[in-house]
Amino acid sequence: MGFKGRDVISIRDFSREEIEEILRASRRMIPLAEGKKTSHALDGKILTLAFLEPSTRTRLSFEAAMARLGGSCVTIADPAVSSLRKGETLHDTIRVLSSYGDAIVLRHPNEGAARLAAQASAKPVINGGDGAGQHPTQTLLDLATIEEAFGTLSGLRVVLVGDLKYGRTVHSLAHALAIFGSEIVLCAPPTLGLPAEVREHLETIGAKVTVEDELSRAVRDADVLYVTRIQRERFGDEREFAKVSGSYRIDRALLANAKPKLAVLHPLPRTGEVAPELDDTPHAAYFRQAFLGVPVRMALLALLLTGKVP
Ligand code: CP
């Protein structure tokens, strides 16, 4: 199946070969994303962004990606200033937006919203994060970061740290790591473990998954530490959040016995779980990771909108 006109709802929608193709295309986009080369591959194309939850990286890297390829964006950056506030349904909003542009990126607080939107839209829908569900384009840039650091996505030991219950980025990433043959180590506070559906899916596809409750032990053999913040906005009860807040922190002392090539990734924003003292160490990959969102999304948009990359 080609890429043109497809929805991107879950990373599970892509085969390993398709992900490899997107990552190859993304590497070619890096000089364009850095502004060292120009392209008009998406001249005249419009991307509609409906961000019904806060975002910095996902929204702005999609906007930058379109601009770098000569296209443009129309954006709902705040649901409070859209007609959703007047009671318009998501269905009607998406149906109208699909007539304004060539593809839609939706971020929504509810799991499953992107799939519903795809049913309402005549144009491709890209899931920019649906509640505690999935964040497939984040996974593509996570993989690009790991591949850049290690030259492979196979045979690595990747520790997923933090809020594995509500953290949609890890739900998507765990699947991708499994299909590339990397080992997954789960390290979460007891109440924030990976949801049963995701665990069962990983078992079904034969993933190598272990659990390590002690972060300092998990760090010792890790190639990648993928750290997430606790998703405060998903807790129904603030007292439950208070019980786990601040329960893990990655700092220089913790990494004292880590492998020299250990890469620390974080989808960002961070809220205290990765100490700023790591920023200038060779372990810090999270700002590079955020940048790679631009070339990865350039490649994806070019493939979805034109079927090829410039
Ligand atoms: N990583 C990520 O999704 O960041 P934003 O919430 O800032 O888009």
Coordinates of C-alpha atoms and ligand atoms in Angstrom, one line a residue:
M1 CA 0.0 0.0 0.0
G2 CA 1.3 3.5 -0.9
F3 CA 1.3 6.4 1.5
K4 CA -0.7 8.9 -0.5
G5 CA -4.1 9.8 1.0
R6 CA -3.7 7.5 4.1
D7 CA -4.8 8.3 7.6
V8 CA -2.2 8.0 10.4
I9 CA -4.1 7.0 13.5
S10 CA -1.9 4.5 15.2
I11 CA 1.7 3.4 14.7
R12 CA 0.2 -0.1 14.2
D13 CA -1.1 1.2 10.9
F14 CA 2.4 1.0 9.5
S15 CA 4.5 -2.0 8.7
R16 CA 8.2 -2.2 9.7
E17 CA 9.2 -1.6 6.0
E18 CA 6.9 1.5 5.8
I19 CA 8.4 2.9 9.0
E20 CA 11.9 2.3 7.5
E21 CA 10.9 4.1 4.4
I22 CA 9.6 7.1 6.4
L23 CA 12.8 7.2 8.4
R24 CA 15.0 7.1 5.2
A25 CA 12.9 10.0 3.8
S26 CA 13.3 11.9 7.1
R27 CA 17.1 11.8 6.9
R28 CA 16.9 13.4 3.5
M29 CA 14.7 16.1 4.9
I30 CA 17.2 17.2 7.6
P31 CA 19.1 19.8 5.5
L32 CA 15.7 21.3 4.4
A33 CA 14.5 21.3 8.0
E34 CA 17.7 23.2 9.0
G35 CA 17.0 25.8 6.2
K36 CA 20.2 24.8 4.3
K37 CA 18.2 23.8 1.2
T38 CA 14.7 24.8 0.0
S39 CA 11.8 22.9 -1.5
H40 CA 8.5 23.6 -3.1
A41 CA 7.2 20.1 -2.9
L42 CA 4.0 21.1 -1.1
D43 CA 3.4 24.4 -2.9
G44 CA -0.3 25.1 -2.8
K45 CA -1.1 22.4 -0.2
I46 CA -2.9 23.4 3.0
L47 CA -2.6 21.5 6.3
T48 CA -5.4 22.0 8.8
L49 CA -4.4 21.8 12.5
A50 CA -7.1 21.2 15.1
F51 CA -5.4 21.2 18.5
L52 CA -8.0 20.8 21.1
E53 CA -5.4 20.2 23.8
P54 CA -2.2 22.2 24.5
S55 CA 0.9 21.6 22.4
T56 CA 4.2 23.2 21.5
R57 CA 6.3 20.7 19.6
T58 CA 3.7 18.7 17.7
R59 CA 1.7 21.7 16.4
L60 CA 4.7 24.0 15.6
S61 CA 6.8 21.3 14.1
F62 CA 3.9 20.4 11.7
E63 CA 3.6 24.1 10.9
A64 CA 7.4 24.4 10.3
A65 CA 7.3 21.2 8.2
M66 CA 4.7 22.6 5.9
A67 CA 6.5 26.0 5.7
R68 CA 9.8 24.3 4.8
L69 CA 8.1 22.5 1.9
G70 CA 6.3 25.6 0.6
G71 CA 2.9 24.7 1.9
S72 CA 0.8 26.5 4.5
C73 CA -1.4 25.8 7.5
V74 CA -4.7 26.9 9.0
T75 CA -4.9 26.3 12.7
I76 CA -7.2 25.9 15.7
A77 CA -4.7 26.3 18.5
D78 CA -7.3 26.8 21.2
P79 CA -10.7 25.1 21.3
A80 CA -12.0 28.0 23.4
V81 CA -11.9 30.3 20.4
S82 CA -13.5 27.8 18.0
S83 CA -17.2 27.0 17.5
L84 CA -16.6 23.8 19.5
R85 CA -17.2 26.1 22.4
K86 CA -20.7 26.8 21.0
G87 CA -21.5 23.1 21.1
E88 CA -20.5 22.0 17.6
T89 CA -19.7 18.3 17.4
L90 CA -16.2 17.0 16.5
H91 CA -17.8 15.3 13.5
D92 CA -19.1 18.5 12.1
T93 CA -15.9 20.4 12.8
I94 CA -13.8 17.8 11.1
R95 CA -16.1 17.5 8.1
V96 CA -15.9 21.3 7.5
L97 CA -12.1 21.4 8.1
S98 CA -11.6 18.6 5.6
S99 CA -13.0 20.9 2.9
Y100 CA -10.6 23.7 3.8
G101 CA -7.3 21.8 3.3
D102 CA -5.6 18.7 2.1
A103 CA -5.0 16.9 5.4
I104 CA -5.9 17.4 9.1
V105 CA -3.8 17.0 12.2
L106 CA -6.0 16.4 15.3
R107 CA -5.0 16.6 18.9
H108 CA -7.8 15.7 21.2
P109 CA -8.2 14.8 24.9
N110 CA -10.2 11.7 24.2
E111 CA -8.8 8.3 23.2
G112 CA -10.3 7.2 19.9
A113 CA -11.1 10.8 18.7
A114 CA -8.7 10.6 15.7
R115 CA -10.3 7.4 14.4
L116 CA -13.7 9.1 14.7
A117 CA -12.4 12.1 12.9
A118 CA -11.0 9.9 10.1
Q119 CA -14.6 8.7 9.5
A120 CA -15.9 12.2 9.2
S121 CA -13.1 13.5 7.0
A122 CA -12.7 13.2 3.2
K123 CA -9.0 14.0 3.6
P124 CA -6.2 12.2 5.5
V125 CA -6.3 12.6 9.3
I126 CA -3.1 12.4 11.3
N127 CA -3.4 11.7 15.0
G128 CA -1.5 14.4 16.9
G129 CA -2.2 12.7 20.2
D130 CA -5.6 11.3 21.4
G131 CA -5.9 11.4 25.2
A132 CA -4.0 8.5 26.7
G133 CA -4.2 6.6 23.4
Q134 CA -1.6 6.9 20.7
H135 CA 0.9 9.5 19.3
P136 CA 2.2 7.9 16.1
T137 CA 4.2 10.8 14.7
Q138 CA 6.0 11.2 18.0
T139 CA 7.0 7.6 17.7
L140 CA 8.4 8.2 14.2
L141 CA 10.6 11.0 15.6
D142 CA 11.6 8.9 18.6
L143 CA 12.7 6.2 16.3
A144 CA 14.6 8.7 14.1
T145 CA 16.4 9.9 17.3
I146 CA 17.4 6.4 18.4
E147 CA 18.5 5.3 14.9
E148 CA 20.6 8.4 14.6
A149 CA 22.3 7.7 18.0
F150 CA 22.9 4.0 17.5
G151 CA 22.7 3.3 13.7
T152 CA 20.0 0.7 14.4
L153 CA 16.6 0.1 16.0
S154 CA 17.3 -3.6 16.6
G155 CA 18.9 -5.3 19.6
L156 CA 18.7 -2.3 21.9
R157 CA 17.6 -2.3 25.5
V158 CA 15.1 0.5 25.9
V159 CA 13.8 1.4 29.4
L160 CA 10.4 3.1 29.4
V161 CA 10.3 5.3 32.5
G162 CA 7.5 7.1 34.2
D163 CA 3.8 7.3 33.5
L164 CA 3.2 4.3 31.3
K165 CA -0.5 4.3 32.0
Y166 CA -1.5 7.6 30.6
G167 CA 1.6 8.3 28.5
R168 CA 0.4 7.9 24.9
T169 CA 3.9 8.2 23.5
V170 CA 5.0 5.0 25.2
H171 CA 1.9 3.1 24.0
S172 CA 3.0 3.9 20.4
L173 CA 6.7 3.5 20.9
A174 CA 6.5 0.1 22.6
H175 CA 4.8 -1.4 19.5
A176 CA 7.5 0.0 17.2
L177 CA 10.4 -1.1 19.4
A178 CA 8.9 -4.6 19.4
I179 CA 8.6 -4.9 15.6
F180 CA 12.2 -3.7 15.3
G181 CA 13.4 -6.4 17.8
S182 CA 14.5 -4.2 20.7
E183 CA 14.0 -5.2 24.3
I184 CA 11.5 -3.2 26.4
V185 CA 12.0 -2.7 30.1
L186 CA 9.1 -1.1 32.0
C187 CA 9.9 1.0 34.9
A188 CA 6.9 2.8 36.4
P189 CA 5.4 3.8 39.7
P190 CA 3.1 0.9 40.8
T191 CA -0.1 2.7 39.9
L192 CA 1.1 3.9 36.5
G193 CA 2.0 0.7 34.7
L194 CA 1.3 0.0 31.1
P195 CA -2.4 -0.6 30.3
A196 CA -3.5 -4.2 29.9
E197 CA -4.5 -3.7 26.3
V198 CA -1.0 -2.5 25.4
R199 CA 0.7 -5.3 27.4
E200 CA -1.5 -7.9 25.7
H201 CA -0.8 -6.5 22.3
L202 CA 2.9 -6.6 23.0
E203 CA 2.6 -10.3 24.0
T204 CA 0.6 -11.0 20.8
I205 CA 3.4 -9.6 18.6
G206 CA 6.1 -11.5 20.5
A207 CA 7.8 -8.5 22.1
K208 CA 10.6 -9.0 24.7
V209 CA 9.2 -7.2 27.7
T210 CA 10.5 -7.2 31.3
V211 CA 9.5 -5.1 34.4
E212 CA 12.1 -3.4 36.6
D213 CA 10.8 -1.5 39.6
E214 CA 14.1 -0.1 40.6
L215 CA 15.2 2.7 38.3
S216 CA 18.9 2.6 39.3
R217 CA 19.0 -1.1 38.3
A218 CA 17.2 -0.5 35.0
V219 CA 19.7 2.2 34.1
R220 CA 22.7 -0.1 34.4
D221 CA 22.2 -2.1 31.2
A222 CA 20.1 0.4 29.3
D223 CA 20.9 1.8 25.8
V224 CA 18.0 4.2 25.9
L225 CA 16.1 5.7 28.8
Y226 CA 12.8 7.0 27.4
V227 CA 11.4 9.2 30.2
T228 CA 7.9 10.6 30.4
R229 CA 6.3 13.1 32.7
I230 CA 3.4 12.1 34.8
Q231 CA 0.3 13.2 32.8
R232 CA -1.3 15.3 35.5
E233 CA -4.2 16.3 33.2
R234 CA -5.4 12.7 32.9
F235 CA -5.9 12.2 36.7
G236 CA -9.5 12.5 37.8
D237 CA -8.3 13.1 41.4
E238 CA -5.5 15.6 42.2
R239 CA -4.7 13.6 45.4
E240 CA -3.8 10.6 43.3
F241 CA -1.4 12.7 41.3
A242 CA 0.2 14.1 44.5
K243 CA 0.9 10.5 45.6
V244 CA 3.2 9.9 42.5
S245 CA 4.4 13.3 41.7
G246 CA 8.2 13.6 42.0
S247 CA 8.6 9.8 42.4
Y248 CA 11.5 9.5 39.9
R249 CA 14.2 11.8 38.6
I250 CA 17.0 11.3 36.1
D251 CA 20.2 13.2 37.2
R252 CA 23.9 12.8 36.9
A253 CA 24.2 10.7 40.1
L254 CA 21.7 8.2 38.7
L255 CA 23.6 7.9 35.5
A256 CA 27.0 7.5 37.2
N257 CA 27.3 3.8 36.2
A258 CA 25.3 4.0 33.0
K259 CA 26.7 2.9 29.6
P260 CA 28.8 5.7 28.0
K261 CA 26.5 5.7 25.0
L262 CA 23.2 5.7 27.0
A263 CA 20.8 8.1 25.3
V264 CA 18.1 9.8 27.4
L265 CA 15.0 10.7 25.4
H266 CA 11.9 12.5 26.5
P267 CA 9.0 13.6 24.4
L268 CA 8.9 16.8 26.4
P269 CA 7.6 18.9 28.1
R270 CA 9.6 17.8 31.1
T271 CA 8.3 18.8 34.6
G272 CA 11.2 17.9 36.8
E273 CA 11.8 14.3 35.9
V274 CA 15.0 15.0 33.8
A275 CA 17.4 17.3 35.6
P276 CA 18.7 20.3 33.6
E277 CA 22.2 19.3 34.6
L278 CA 22.0 16.5 32.0
D279 CA 21.4 18.9 29.2
D280 CA 25.1 19.4 28.4
T281 CA 26.1 15.7 28.8
P282 CA 26.4 13.3 25.8
H283 CA 23.4 11.4 27.2
A284 CA 20.9 14.2 26.5
A285 CA 19.1 13.4 23.2
Y286 CA 15.8 15.1 24.0
F287 CA 16.4 18.5 22.3
R288 CA 17.7 16.7 19.1
Q289 CA 14.6 14.5 19.4
A290 CA 12.4 17.6 19.4
F291 CA 14.2 19.0 16.4
L292 CA 13.8 15.8 14.4
G293 CA 10.0 16.3 14.6
V294 CA 10.4 18.7 11.7
P295 CA 12.2 16.5 9.1
V296 CA 10.1 13.5 10.2
R297 CA 6.9 15.4 9.7
M298 CA 8.1 16.9 6.4
A299 CA 8.7 13.4 5.1
L300 CA 5.4 12.1 6.3
L301 CA 3.5 15.0 4.9
A302 CA 5.2 14.8 1.5
L303 CA 4.4 11.0 1.4
L304 CA 0.8 11.5 2.4
L305 CA 0.1 14.5 0.2
T306 CA 2.1 13.7 -2.9
G307 CA 3.1 10.0 -2.6
K308 CA 6.8 10.9 -2.8
V309 CA 9.6 12.9 -1.1
P310 CA 11.5 15.7 -2.7
Ligands
CP1 N1 5.9 15.7 22.5 C1 4.8 16.4 22.4 O1 3.7 15.9 22.0 O2 4.9 17.7 22.8 P1 3.8 18.8 22.7 O3 2.7 18.4 23.7 O4 4.4 20.1 23.1 O5 3.2 18.8 21.3

